[in-house]
Amino acid sequence: MNILIKELENLKKFKEYVSDINKKISPIALSGLSSVGKIQLLEATKEFADRNICIVTYNELQAKKIYKDLKYFSGNVVYFPKREIASYDYVAESKDLPYERIETLNKIKEKKNIIVVTTIEALMQKLPSKKSLFKNVLEFKVGDIYNL
């Protein structure tokens, strides 16, 4: 853990902030932090509040910048991209994005204390319900034979 993040544990205001999060008191407004300060506070929040965090920002460039900065402090950061909408040429649509979205959803399901970085556009795109998404999961193993 970063030494600066560890030092936050001793600050009275930070203890109150984490306590409010754990008591589900909202909204909590923080202002005046530099971009590095925001990143450190997010990582500290994840560590000390012992819960998942979702960061929603206004565009992909900002989301990817936050994701990259957070990766410096933590390995428990995932990026949830928006679904590509290509109405003019379906063949040109990237096949990587759906897999990246599914991989991110799997990480959210499996891990605790994770930070998800995304955009408002990605959140607004419809997904199947969690129940229907994960009840239809098939697991395949190398060497096993499956009847189609």
mmCIF file of N, CA and C in Angstrom:
data_model
loop_
_atom_site.group_PDB
_atom_site.id
_atom_site.type_symbol
_atom_site.label_atom_id
_atom_site.label_comp_id
_atom_site.label_asym_id
_atom_site.label_seq_id
_atom_site.Cartn_x
_atom_site.Cartn_y
_atom_site.Cartn_z
ATOM 1 N N MET A 1 0.844 -1.179 0.000
ATOM 2 C CA MET A 1 0.000 0.000 0.000
ATOM 3 C C MET A 1 0.887 1.239 0.000
ATOM 4 N N ASN A 2 0.454 2.244 -0.723
ATOM 5 C CA ASN A 2 1.178 3.501 -0.804
ATOM 6 C C ASN A 2 1.247 4.161 0.574
ATOM 7 N N ILE A 3 2.389 4.708 0.905
ATOM 8 C CA ILE A 3 2.586 5.319 2.225
ATOM 9 C C ILE A 3 1.679 6.523 2.436
ATOM 10 N N LEU A 4 1.380 7.265 1.368
ATOM 11 C CA LEU A 4 0.473 8.414 1.487
ATOM 12 C C LEU A 4 -0.945 7.961 1.816
ATOM 13 N N ILE A 5 -1.354 6.874 1.195
ATOM 14 C CA ILE A 5 -2.689 6.337 1.461
ATOM 15 C C ILE A 5 -2.772 5.828 2.895
ATOM 16 N N LYS A 6 -1.708 5.198 3.367
ATOM 17 C CA LYS A 6 -1.674 4.690 4.740
ATOM 18 C C LYS A 6 -1.806 5.832 5.748
ATOM 19 N N GLU A 7 -1.211 6.984 5.414
ATOM 20 C CA GLU A 7 -1.261 8.136 6.322
ATOM 21 C C GLU A 7 -2.665 8.713 6.461
ATOM 22 N N LEU A 8 -3.511 8.535 5.453
ATOM 23 C CA LEU A 8 -4.877 9.039 5.533
ATOM 24 C C LEU A 8 -5.647 8.412 6.686
ATOM 25 N N GLU A 9 -5.262 7.200 7.041
ATOM 26 C CA GLU A 9 -5.946 6.465 8.111
ATOM 27 C C GLU A 9 -5.922 7.233 9.428
ATOM 28 N N ASN A 10 -4.919 8.087 9.613
ATOM 29 C CA ASN A 10 -4.764 8.819 10.870
ATOM 30 C C ASN A 10 -5.520 10.145 10.894
ATOM 31 N N LEU A 11 -6.056 10.590 9.780
ATOM 32 C CA LEU A 11 -6.736 11.880 9.721
ATOM 33 C C LEU A 11 -8.194 11.764 10.170
ATOM 34 N N LYS A 12 -8.597 12.688 11.033
ATOM 35 C CA LYS A 12 -9.954 12.678 11.589
ATOM 36 C C LYS A 12 -11.010 12.804 10.491
ATOM 37 N N LYS A 13 -10.812 13.736 9.544
ATOM 38 C CA LYS A 13 -11.784 13.950 8.472
ATOM 39 C C LYS A 13 -11.922 12.718 7.578
ATOM 40 N N PHE A 14 -10.809 12.041 7.341
ATOM 41 C CA PHE A 14 -10.871 10.831 6.525
ATOM 42 C C PHE A 14 -11.635 9.731 7.265
ATOM 43 N N LYS A 15 -11.419 9.608 8.565
ATOM 44 C CA LYS A 15 -12.162 8.616 9.361
ATOM 45 C C LYS A 15 -13.657 8.900 9.314
ATOM 46 N N GLU A 16 -14.038 10.187 9.392
ATOM 47 C CA GLU A 16 -15.450 10.560 9.302
ATOM 48 C C GLU A 16 -16.021 10.221 7.920
ATOM 49 N N TYR A 17 -15.227 10.495 6.904
ATOM 50 C CA TYR A 17 -15.624 10.194 5.521
ATOM 51 C C TYR A 17 -15.888 8.698 5.340
ATOM 52 N N VAL A 18 -14.972 7.855 5.785
ATOM 53 C CA VAL A 18 -15.136 6.398 5.672
ATOM 54 C C VAL A 18 -16.326 5.934 6.516
ATOM 55 N N SER A 19 -16.489 6.515 7.692
ATOM 56 C CA SER A 19 -17.617 6.160 8.548
ATOM 57 C C SER A 19 -18.943 6.496 7.855
ATOM 58 N N ASP A 20 -19.014 7.658 7.216
ATOM 59 C CA ASP A 20 -20.235 8.039 6.496
ATOM 60 C C ASP A 20 -20.518 7.071 5.346
ATOM 61 N N ILE A 21 -19.485 6.637 4.659
ATOM 62 C CA ILE A 21 -19.665 5.665 3.575
ATOM 63 C C ILE A 21 -20.210 4.353 4.132
ATOM 64 N N ASN A 22 -19.626 3.880 5.214
ATOM 65 C CA ASN A 22 -20.074 2.618 5.808
ATOM 66 C C ASN A 22 -21.488 2.711 6.373
ATOM 67 N N LYS A 23 -21.891 3.900 6.799
ATOM 68 C CA LYS A 23 -23.252 4.109 7.299
ATOM 69 C C LYS A 23 -24.235 4.412 6.167
ATOM 70 N N LYS A 24 -23.710 4.459 4.933
ATOM 71 C CA LYS A 24 -24.493 4.741 3.732
ATOM 72 C C LYS A 24 -25.142 6.122 3.786
ATOM 73 N N ILE A 25 -24.413 7.074 4.361
ATOM 74 C CA ILE A 25 -24.852 8.460 4.374
ATOM 75 C C ILE A 25 -24.451 9.073 3.038
ATOM 76 N N SER A 26 -25.414 9.672 2.365
ATOM 77 C CA SER A 26 -25.086 10.277 1.074
ATOM 78 C C SER A 26 -25.988 11.479 0.829
ATOM 79 N N PRO A 27 -25.638 12.350 -0.052
ATOM 80 C CA PRO A 27 -24.411 12.373 -0.852
ATOM 81 C C PRO A 27 -23.244 12.906 -0.033
ATOM 82 N N ILE A 28 -22.072 12.532 -0.459
ATOM 83 C CA ILE A 28 -20.842 13.040 0.134
ATOM 84 C C ILE A 28 -20.130 13.822 -0.957
ATOM 85 N N ALA A 29 -19.866 15.087 -0.716
ATOM 86 C CA ALA A 29 -19.206 15.926 -1.713
ATOM 87 C C ALA A 29 -17.787 16.240 -1.256
ATOM 88 N N LEU A 30 -16.839 16.037 -2.142
ATOM 89 C CA LEU A 30 -15.445 16.376 -1.891
ATOM 90 C C LEU A 30 -15.003 17.326 -2.991
ATOM 91 N N SER A 31 -14.258 18.341 -2.627
ATOM 92 C CA SER A 31 -13.801 19.276 -3.648
ATOM 93 C C SER A 31 -12.403 19.771 -3.326
ATOM 94 N N GLY A 32 -11.759 20.345 -4.339
ATOM 95 C CA GLY A 32 -10.454 20.954 -4.146
ATOM 96 C C GLY A 32 -9.277 20.010 -4.281
ATOM 97 N N LEU A 33 -9.523 18.767 -4.698
ATOM 98 C CA LEU A 33 -8.434 17.808 -4.833
ATOM 99 C C LEU A 33 -7.818 17.876 -6.222
ATOM 100 N N SER A 34 -6.512 17.716 -6.292
ATOM 101 C CA SER A 34 -5.852 17.609 -7.590
ATOM 102 C C SER A 34 -6.192 16.244 -8.179
ATOM 103 N N SER A 35 -5.850 16.033 -9.445
ATOM 104 C CA SER A 35 -6.170 14.747 -10.062
ATOM 105 C C SER A 35 -5.461 13.597 -9.354
ATOM 106 N N VAL A 36 -4.205 13.825 -8.919
ATOM 107 C CA VAL A 36 -3.477 12.792 -8.175
ATOM 108 C C VAL A 36 -4.122 12.568 -6.814
ATOM 109 N N GLY A 37 -4.558 13.642 -6.171
ATOM 110 C CA GLY A 37 -5.234 13.532 -4.875
ATOM 111 C C GLY A 37 -6.521 12.744 -4.968
ATOM 112 N N LYS A 38 -7.264 12.945 -6.067
ATOM 113 C CA LYS A 38 -8.508 12.191 -6.270
ATOM 114 C C LYS A 38 -8.226 10.699 -6.394
ATOM 115 N N ILE A 39 -7.192 10.378 -7.153
ATOM 116 C CA ILE A 39 -6.830 8.975 -7.364
ATOM 117 C C ILE A 39 -6.426 8.329 -6.042
ATOM 118 N N GLN A 40 -5.623 9.032 -5.262
ATOM 119 C CA GLN A 40 -5.186 8.496 -3.972
ATOM 120 C C GLN A 40 -6.370 8.329 -3.028
ATOM 121 N N LEU A 41 -7.290 9.292 -3.034
ATOM 122 C CA LEU A 41 -8.467 9.190 -2.171
ATOM 123 C C LEU A 41 -9.357 8.022 -2.588
ATOM 124 N N LEU A 42 -9.510 7.789 -3.880
ATOM 125 C CA LEU A 42 -10.311 6.652 -4.346
ATOM 126 C C LEU A 42 -9.702 5.331 -3.906
ATOM 127 N N GLU A 43 -8.398 5.198 -4.066
ATOM 128 C CA GLU A 43 -7.728 3.962 -3.640
ATOM 129 C C GLU A 43 -7.849 3.785 -2.127
ATOM 130 N N ALA A 44 -7.671 4.865 -1.381
ATOM 131 C CA ALA A 44 -7.802 4.793 0.075
ATOM 132 C C ALA A 44 -9.222 4.433 0.480
ATOM 133 N N THR A 45 -10.197 4.970 -0.232
ATOM 134 C CA THR A 45 -11.597 4.651 0.057
ATOM 135 C C THR A 45 -11.847 3.163 -0.141
ATOM 136 N N LYS A 46 -11.326 2.628 -1.239
ATOM 137 C CA LYS A 46 -11.488 1.188 -1.512
ATOM 138 C C LYS A 46 -10.857 0.359 -0.397
ATOM 139 N N GLU A 47 -9.672 0.760 0.034
ATOM 140 C CA GLU A 47 -8.951 0.009 1.068
ATOM 141 C C GLU A 47 -9.646 0.076 2.429
ATOM 142 N N PHE A 48 -10.019 1.267 2.846
ATOM 143 C CA PHE A 48 -10.508 1.444 4.213
ATOM 144 C C PHE A 48 -12.016 1.279 4.360
ATOM 145 N N ALA A 49 -12.789 1.523 3.305
ATOM 146 C CA ALA A 49 -14.240 1.340 3.392
ATOM 147 C C ALA A 49 -14.625 -0.098 3.064
ATOM 148 N N ASP A 50 -13.683 -0.867 2.521
ATOM 149 C CA ASP A 50 -13.880 -2.287 2.244
ATOM 150 C C ASP A 50 -15.116 -2.545 1.376
ATOM 151 N N ARG A 51 -15.161 -1.817 0.266
ATOM 152 C CA ARG A 51 -16.279 -2.007 -0.659
ATOM 153 C C ARG A 51 -15.884 -1.656 -2.072
ATOM 154 N N ASN A 52 -16.695 -2.090 -3.006
ATOM 155 C CA ASN A 52 -16.447 -1.779 -4.403
ATOM 156 C C ASN A 52 -16.780 -0.320 -4.685
ATOM 157 N N ILE A 53 -16.119 0.232 -5.697
ATOM 158 C CA ILE A 53 -16.342 1.622 -6.080
ATOM 159 C C ILE A 53 -16.581 1.662 -7.584
ATOM 160 N N CYS A 54 -17.543 2.460 -7.997
ATOM 161 C CA CYS A 54 -17.788 2.695 -9.412
ATOM 162 C C CYS A 54 -17.582 4.174 -9.690
ATOM 163 N N ILE A 55 -16.672 4.456 -10.613
ATOM 164 C CA ILE A 55 -16.392 5.833 -11.004
ATOM 165 C C ILE A 55 -17.024 6.044 -12.374
ATOM 166 N N VAL A 56 -17.909 7.026 -12.449
ATOM 167 C CA VAL A 56 -18.587 7.339 -13.702
ATOM 168 C C VAL A 56 -18.120 8.714 -14.137
ATOM 169 N N THR A 57 -17.607 8.782 -15.352
ATOM 170 C CA THR A 57 -17.130 10.053 -15.871
ATOM 171 C C THR A 57 -17.805 10.367 -17.196
ATOM 172 N N TYR A 58 -17.515 11.542 -17.745
ATOM 173 C CA TYR A 58 -18.260 12.071 -18.879
ATOM 174 C C TYR A 58 -17.824 11.561 -20.245
ATOM 175 N N ASN A 59 -16.607 11.052 -20.400
ATOM 176 C CA ASN A 59 -16.220 10.516 -21.706
ATOM 177 C C ASN A 59 -15.140 9.451 -21.564
ATOM 178 N N GLU A 60 -14.883 8.752 -22.666
ATOM 179 C CA GLU A 60 -13.929 7.640 -22.642
ATOM 180 C C GLU A 60 -12.500 8.087 -22.382
ATOM 181 N N LEU A 61 -12.114 9.236 -22.910
ATOM 182 C CA LEU A 61 -10.749 9.724 -22.682
ATOM 183 C C LEU A 61 -10.490 9.938 -21.197
ATOM 184 N N GLN A 62 -11.429 10.565 -20.521
ATOM 185 C CA GLN A 62 -11.291 10.805 -19.083
ATOM 186 C C GLN A 62 -11.315 9.487 -18.308
ATOM 187 N N ALA A 63 -12.205 8.572 -18.707
ATOM 188 C CA ALA A 63 -12.298 7.279 -18.028
ATOM 189 C C ALA A 63 -10.999 6.494 -18.167
ATOM 190 N N LYS A 64 -10.430 6.482 -19.359
ATOM 191 C CA LYS A 64 -9.178 5.751 -19.571
ATOM 192 C C LYS A 64 -8.016 6.387 -18.821
ATOM 193 N N LYS A 65 -8.026 7.725 -18.696
ATOM 194 C CA LYS A 65 -6.977 8.403 -17.927
ATOM 195 C C LYS A 65 -7.078 8.029 -16.446
ATOM 196 N N ILE A 66 -8.288 8.054 -15.902
ATOM 197 C CA ILE A 66 -8.495 7.675 -14.502
ATOM 198 C C ILE A 66 -8.106 6.222 -14.291
ATOM 199 N N TYR A 67 -8.500 5.353 -15.220
ATOM 200 C CA TYR A 67 -8.164 3.931 -15.140
ATOM 201 C C TYR A 67 -6.644 3.739 -15.104
ATOM 202 N N LYS A 68 -5.944 4.402 -16.013
ATOM 203 C CA LYS A 68 -4.482 4.292 -16.082
ATOM 204 C C LYS A 68 -3.834 4.783 -14.785
ATOM 205 N N ASP A 69 -4.316 5.907 -14.258
ATOM 206 C CA ASP A 69 -3.764 6.443 -13.007
ATOM 207 C C ASP A 69 -4.025 5.504 -11.829
ATOM 208 N N LEU A 70 -5.222 4.929 -11.777
ATOM 209 C CA LEU A 70 -5.560 4.013 -10.687
ATOM 210 C C LEU A 70 -4.763 2.716 -10.761
ATOM 211 N N LYS A 71 -4.453 2.265 -11.974
ATOM 212 C CA LYS A 71 -3.657 1.044 -12.137
ATOM 213 C C LYS A 71 -2.284 1.190 -11.480
ATOM 214 N N TYR A 72 -1.795 2.422 -11.359
ATOM 215 C CA TYR A 72 -0.520 2.668 -10.701
ATOM 216 C C TYR A 72 -0.582 2.274 -9.224
ATOM 217 N N PHE A 73 -1.712 2.515 -8.578
ATOM 218 C CA PHE A 73 -1.870 2.246 -7.152
ATOM 219 C C PHE A 73 -2.411 0.859 -6.855
ATOM 220 N N SER A 74 -3.203 0.315 -7.782
ATOM 221 C CA SER A 74 -3.934 -0.908 -7.449
ATOM 222 C C SER A 74 -4.081 -1.819 -8.655
ATOM 223 N N GLY A 75 -4.095 -3.110 -8.390
ATOM 224 C CA GLY A 75 -4.365 -4.082 -9.437
ATOM 225 C C GLY A 75 -5.847 -4.386 -9.548
ATOM 226 N N ASN A 76 -6.624 -3.931 -8.602
ATOM 227 C CA ASN A 76 -8.061 -4.214 -8.582
ATOM 228 C C ASN A 76 -8.857 -3.097 -9.241
ATOM 229 N N VAL A 77 -8.476 -2.755 -10.452
ATOM 230 C CA VAL A 77 -9.167 -1.717 -11.207
ATOM 231 C C VAL A 77 -9.550 -2.309 -12.556
ATOM 232 N N VAL A 78 -10.793 -2.101 -12.968
ATOM 233 C CA VAL A 78 -11.244 -2.569 -14.272
ATOM 234 C C VAL A 78 -11.923 -1.430 -15.008
ATOM 235 N N TYR A 79 -11.842 -1.488 -16.315
ATOM 236 C CA TYR A 79 -12.482 -0.496 -17.170
ATOM 237 C C TYR A 79 -13.670 -1.152 -17.860
ATOM 238 N N PHE A 80 -14.834 -0.527 -17.775
ATOM 239 C CA PHE A 80 -16.043 -1.033 -18.417
ATOM 240 C C PHE A 80 -16.361 -0.142 -19.613
ATOM 241 N N PRO A 81 -16.053 -0.618 -20.834
ATOM 242 C CA PRO A 81 -16.234 0.224 -22.017
ATOM 243 C C PRO A 81 -17.686 0.280 -22.473
ATOM 244 N N LYS A 82 -17.975 1.294 -23.269
ATOM 245 C CA LYS A 82 -19.312 1.365 -23.875
ATOM 246 C C LYS A 82 -19.373 0.380 -25.034
ATOM 247 N N ARG A 83 -20.575 -0.021 -25.350
ATOM 248 C CA ARG A 83 -20.772 -0.902 -26.499
ATOM 249 C C ARG A 83 -20.692 -0.057 -27.758
ATOM 250 N N GLU A 84 -19.962 -0.562 -28.733
ATOM 251 C CA GLU A 84 -19.814 0.168 -29.985
ATOM 252 C C GLU A 84 -21.091 0.041 -30.796
ATOM 253 N N ILE A 85 -21.578 1.163 -31.276
ATOM 254 C CA ILE A 85 -22.783 1.150 -32.094
ATOM 255 C C ILE A 85 -22.389 1.626 -33.483
ATOM 256 N N ALA A 86 -22.425 0.718 -34.422
ATOM 257 C CA ALA A 86 -22.073 1.024 -35.806
ATOM 258 C C ALA A 86 -23.274 0.743 -36.689
ATOM 259 N N SER A 87 -24.133 1.732 -36.857
ATOM 260 C CA SER A 87 -25.365 1.527 -37.619
ATOM 261 C C SER A 87 -25.121 1.493 -39.125
ATOM 262 N N TYR A 88 -24.002 2.021 -39.573
ATOM 263 C CA TYR A 88 -23.749 2.106 -41.002
ATOM 264 C C TYR A 88 -23.125 0.846 -41.587
ATOM 265 N N ASP A 89 -22.331 0.111 -40.806
ATOM 266 C CA ASP A 89 -21.650 -1.066 -41.356
ATOM 267 C C ASP A 89 -21.389 -2.044 -40.218
ATOM 268 N N TYR A 90 -22.245 -3.027 -40.100
ATOM 269 C CA TYR A 90 -22.139 -3.970 -39.000
ATOM 270 C C TYR A 90 -20.828 -4.751 -39.023
ATOM 271 N N VAL A 91 -20.270 -4.990 -40.199
ATOM 272 C CA VAL A 91 -19.035 -5.759 -40.335
ATOM 273 C C VAL A 91 -17.860 -5.028 -39.692
ATOM 274 N N ALA A 92 -17.921 -3.691 -39.671
ATOM 275 C CA ALA A 92 -16.807 -2.901 -39.140
ATOM 276 C C ALA A 92 -16.791 -2.859 -37.610
ATOM 277 N N GLU A 93 -17.807 -3.383 -36.968
ATOM 278 C CA GLU A 93 -17.893 -3.341 -35.507
ATOM 279 C C GLU A 93 -16.783 -4.184 -34.879
ATOM 280 N N SER A 94 -16.166 -3.636 -33.832
ATOM 281 C CA SER A 94 -15.096 -4.355 -33.144
ATOM 282 C C SER A 94 -15.678 -5.547 -32.384
ATOM 283 N N LYS A 95 -15.019 -6.682 -32.485
ATOM 284 C CA LYS A 95 -15.468 -7.879 -31.765
ATOM 285 C C LYS A 95 -14.829 -7.968 -30.383
ATOM 286 N N ASP A 96 -13.869 -7.098 -30.088
ATOM 287 C CA ASP A 96 -13.188 -7.124 -28.798
ATOM 288 C C ASP A 96 -14.012 -6.497 -27.680
ATOM 289 N N LEU A 97 -14.791 -5.462 -27.988
ATOM 290 C CA LEU A 97 -15.530 -4.747 -26.946
ATOM 291 C C LEU A 97 -16.540 -5.616 -26.193
ATOM 292 N N PRO A 98 -17.350 -6.439 -26.879
ATOM 293 C CA PRO A 98 -18.270 -7.284 -26.098
ATOM 294 C C PRO A 98 -17.529 -8.211 -25.124
ATOM 295 N N TYR A 99 -16.395 -8.742 -25.559
ATOM 296 C CA TYR A 99 -15.626 -9.629 -24.684
ATOM 297 C C TYR A 99 -15.022 -8.852 -23.519
ATOM 298 N N GLU A 100 -14.583 -7.627 -23.770
ATOM 299 C CA GLU A 100 -14.039 -6.796 -22.698
ATOM 300 C C GLU A 100 -15.129 -6.451 -21.683
ATOM 301 N N ARG A 101 -16.333 -6.170 -22.161
ATOM 302 C CA ARG A 101 -17.446 -5.873 -21.253
ATOM 303 C C ARG A 101 -17.794 -7.110 -20.406
ATOM 304 N N ILE A 102 -17.838 -8.294 -21.047
ATOM 305 C CA ILE A 102 -18.150 -9.524 -20.320
ATOM 306 C C ILE A 102 -17.057 -9.838 -19.308
ATOM 307 N N GLU A 103 -15.800 -9.661 -19.690
ATOM 308 C CA GLU A 103 -14.685 -9.912 -18.771
ATOM 309 C C GLU A 103 -14.762 -8.991 -17.559
ATOM 310 N N THR A 104 -15.110 -7.740 -17.788
ATOM 311 C CA THR A 104 -15.255 -6.797 -16.677
ATOM 312 C C THR A 104 -16.389 -7.220 -15.751
ATOM 313 N N LEU A 105 -17.524 -7.635 -16.310
ATOM 314 C CA LEU A 105 -18.642 -8.092 -15.483
ATOM 315 C C LEU A 105 -18.260 -9.321 -14.663
ATOM 316 N N ASN A 106 -17.489 -10.224 -15.247
ATOM 317 C CA ASN A 106 -17.024 -11.395 -14.501
ATOM 318 C C ASN A 106 -16.118 -10.988 -13.345
ATOM 319 N N LYS A 107 -15.229 -10.038 -13.562
ATOM 320 C CA LYS A 107 -14.339 -9.579 -12.495
ATOM 321 C C LYS A 107 -15.125 -8.928 -11.372
ATOM 322 N N ILE A 108 -16.154 -8.169 -11.723
ATOM 323 C CA ILE A 108 -16.994 -7.532 -10.710
ATOM 324 C C ILE A 108 -17.686 -8.605 -9.873
ATOM 325 N N LYS A 109 -18.154 -9.663 -10.518
ATOM 326 C CA LYS A 109 -18.852 -10.753 -9.820
ATOM 327 C C LYS A 109 -17.916 -11.517 -8.891
ATOM 328 N N GLU A 110 -16.661 -11.738 -9.340
ATOM 329 C CA GLU A 110 -15.722 -12.585 -8.607
ATOM 330 C C GLU A 110 -14.983 -11.876 -7.483
ATOM 331 N N LYS A 111 -14.656 -10.613 -7.670
ATOM 332 C CA LYS A 111 -13.752 -9.937 -6.740
ATOM 333 C C LYS A 111 -14.477 -8.995 -5.800
ATOM 334 N N LYS A 112 -13.826 -8.760 -4.677
ATOM 335 C CA LYS A 112 -14.281 -7.767 -3.718
ATOM 336 C C LYS A 112 -13.231 -6.666 -3.711
ATOM 337 N N ASN A 113 -13.622 -5.497 -3.293
ATOM 338 C CA ASN A 113 -12.712 -4.345 -3.269
ATOM 339 C C ASN A 113 -12.152 -4.052 -4.652
ATOM 340 N N ILE A 114 -13.036 -3.768 -5.565
ATOM 341 C CA ILE A 114 -12.628 -3.475 -6.934
ATOM 342 C C ILE A 114 -13.123 -2.076 -7.301
ATOM 343 N N ILE A 115 -12.370 -1.395 -8.129
ATOM 344 C CA ILE A 115 -12.777 -0.091 -8.635
ATOM 345 C C ILE A 115 -13.125 -0.261 -10.112
ATOM 346 N N VAL A 116 -14.340 0.115 -10.464
ATOM 347 C CA VAL A 116 -14.793 0.050 -11.845
ATOM 348 C C VAL A 116 -14.820 1.479 -12.385
ATOM 349 N N VAL A 117 -14.162 1.694 -13.509
ATOM 350 C CA VAL A 117 -14.148 3.000 -14.158
ATOM 351 C C VAL A 117 -14.941 2.879 -15.450
ATOM 352 N N THR A 118 -15.892 3.773 -15.648
ATOM 353 C CA THR A 118 -16.734 3.716 -16.836
ATOM 354 C C THR A 118 -17.244 5.099 -17.188
ATOM 355 N N THR A 119 -18.051 5.155 -18.228
ATOM 356 C CA THR A 119 -18.649 6.415 -18.657
ATOM 357 C C THR A 119 -20.159 6.346 -18.479
ATOM 358 N N ILE A 120 -20.784 7.520 -18.484
ATOM 359 C CA ILE A 120 -22.239 7.553 -18.365
ATOM 360 C C ILE A 120 -22.885 6.848 -19.553
ATOM 361 N N GLU A 121 -22.276 6.963 -20.730
ATOM 362 C CA GLU A 121 -22.800 6.297 -21.923
ATOM 363 C C GLU A 121 -22.785 4.774 -21.767
ATOM 364 N N ALA A 122 -21.710 4.229 -21.209
ATOM 365 C CA ALA A 122 -21.619 2.781 -21.011
ATOM 366 C C ALA A 122 -22.663 2.298 -20.004
ATOM 367 N N LEU A 123 -22.932 3.100 -18.987
ATOM 368 C CA LEU A 123 -23.938 2.712 -17.993
ATOM 369 C C LEU A 123 -25.360 2.762 -18.548
ATOM 370 N N MET A 124 -25.586 3.642 -19.511
ATOM 371 C CA MET A 124 -26.925 3.802 -20.064
ATOM 372 C C MET A 124 -27.289 2.699 -21.055
ATOM 373 N N GLN A 125 -26.311 1.943 -21.528
ATOM 374 C CA GLN A 125 -26.592 0.867 -22.471
ATOM 375 C C GLN A 125 -27.139 -0.337 -21.712
ATOM 376 N N LYS A 126 -28.228 -0.864 -22.211
ATOM 377 C CA LYS A 126 -28.912 -1.956 -21.524
ATOM 378 C C LYS A 126 -28.087 -3.235 -21.527
ATOM 379 N N LEU A 127 -28.210 -3.964 -20.416
ATOM 380 C CA LEU A 127 -27.582 -5.273 -20.249
ATOM 381 C C LEU A 127 -28.636 -6.239 -19.735
ATOM 382 N N PRO A 128 -28.427 -7.524 -19.935
ATOM 383 C CA PRO A 128 -29.338 -8.491 -19.300
ATOM 384 C C PRO A 128 -29.222 -8.382 -17.782
ATOM 385 N N SER A 129 -30.240 -8.807 -17.074
ATOM 386 C CA SER A 129 -30.182 -8.781 -15.617
ATOM 387 C C SER A 129 -29.054 -9.689 -15.136
ATOM 388 N N LYS A 130 -28.540 -9.423 -13.953
ATOM 389 C CA LYS A 130 -27.449 -10.219 -13.387
ATOM 390 C C LYS A 130 -27.865 -11.693 -13.293
ATOM 391 N N LYS A 131 -29.100 -11.922 -12.881
ATOM 392 C CA LYS A 131 -29.588 -13.294 -12.736
ATOM 393 C C LYS A 131 -29.590 -14.034 -14.076
ATOM 394 N N SER A 132 -30.155 -13.397 -15.103
ATOM 395 C CA SER A 132 -30.225 -14.087 -16.391
ATOM 396 C C SER A 132 -28.859 -14.182 -17.062
ATOM 397 N N LEU A 133 -27.984 -13.230 -16.820
ATOM 398 C CA LEU A 133 -26.653 -13.260 -17.418
ATOM 399 C C LEU A 133 -25.836 -14.433 -16.876
ATOM 400 N N PHE A 134 -25.825 -14.606 -15.551
ATOM 401 C CA PHE A 134 -24.961 -15.614 -14.955
ATOM 402 C C PHE A 134 -25.602 -16.995 -14.830
ATOM 403 N N LYS A 135 -26.920 -17.105 -15.026
ATOM 404 C CA LYS A 135 -27.526 -18.444 -14.984
ATOM 405 C C LYS A 135 -27.267 -19.198 -16.281
ATOM 406 N N ASN A 136 -26.927 -18.486 -17.336
ATOM 407 C CA ASN A 136 -26.701 -19.105 -18.637
ATOM 408 C C ASN A 136 -25.224 -19.277 -18.969
ATOM 409 N N VAL A 137 -24.376 -19.319 -17.971
ATOM 410 C CA VAL A 137 -22.942 -19.480 -18.193
ATOM 411 C C VAL A 137 -22.629 -20.955 -18.412
ATOM 412 N N LEU A 138 -21.854 -21.223 -19.438
ATOM 413 C CA LEU A 138 -21.398 -22.584 -19.713
ATOM 414 C C LEU A 138 -19.892 -22.621 -19.498
ATOM 415 N N GLU A 139 -19.424 -23.646 -18.806
ATOM 416 C CA GLU A 139 -17.992 -23.783 -18.587
ATOM 417 C C GLU A 139 -17.489 -24.986 -19.368
ATOM 418 N N PHE A 140 -16.468 -24.758 -20.163
ATOM 419 C CA PHE A 140 -15.872 -25.807 -20.974
ATOM 420 C C PHE A 140 -14.469 -26.083 -20.470
ATOM 421 N N LYS A 141 -14.073 -27.360 -20.518
ATOM 422 C CA LYS A 141 -12.729 -27.755 -20.105
ATOM 423 C C LYS A 141 -12.058 -28.479 -21.251
ATOM 424 N N VAL A 142 -10.776 -28.218 -21.399
ATOM 425 C CA VAL A 142 -9.994 -28.861 -22.445
ATOM 426 C C VAL A 142 -9.989 -30.367 -22.212
ATOM 427 N N GLY A 143 -10.257 -31.123 -23.263
ATOM 428 C CA GLY A 143 -10.250 -32.575 -23.175
ATOM 429 C C GLY A 143 -11.609 -33.197 -22.950
ATOM 430 N N ASP A 144 -12.586 -32.426 -22.453
ATOM 431 C CA ASP A 144 -13.933 -32.949 -22.256
ATOM 432 C C ASP A 144 -14.670 -32.981 -23.601
ATOM 433 N N ILE A 145 -15.633 -33.878 -23.719
ATOM 434 C CA ILE A 145 -16.437 -33.992 -24.927
ATOM 435 C C ILE A 145 -17.841 -33.494 -24.611
ATOM 436 N N TYR A 146 -18.375 -32.643 -25.483
ATOM 437 C CA TYR A 146 -19.692 -32.065 -25.267
ATOM 438 C C TYR A 146 -20.597 -32.417 -26.430
ATOM 439 N N ASN A 147 -21.829 -32.826 -26.114
ATOM 440 C CA ASN A 147 -22.809 -33.169 -27.110
ATOM 441 C C ASN A 147 -23.567 -31.883 -27.484
ATOM 442 N N LEU A 148 -23.482 -31.489 -28.732
ATOM 443 C CA LEU A 148 -24.157 -30.276 -29.183
ATOM 444 C C LEU A 148 -25.656 -30.465 -29.233
#
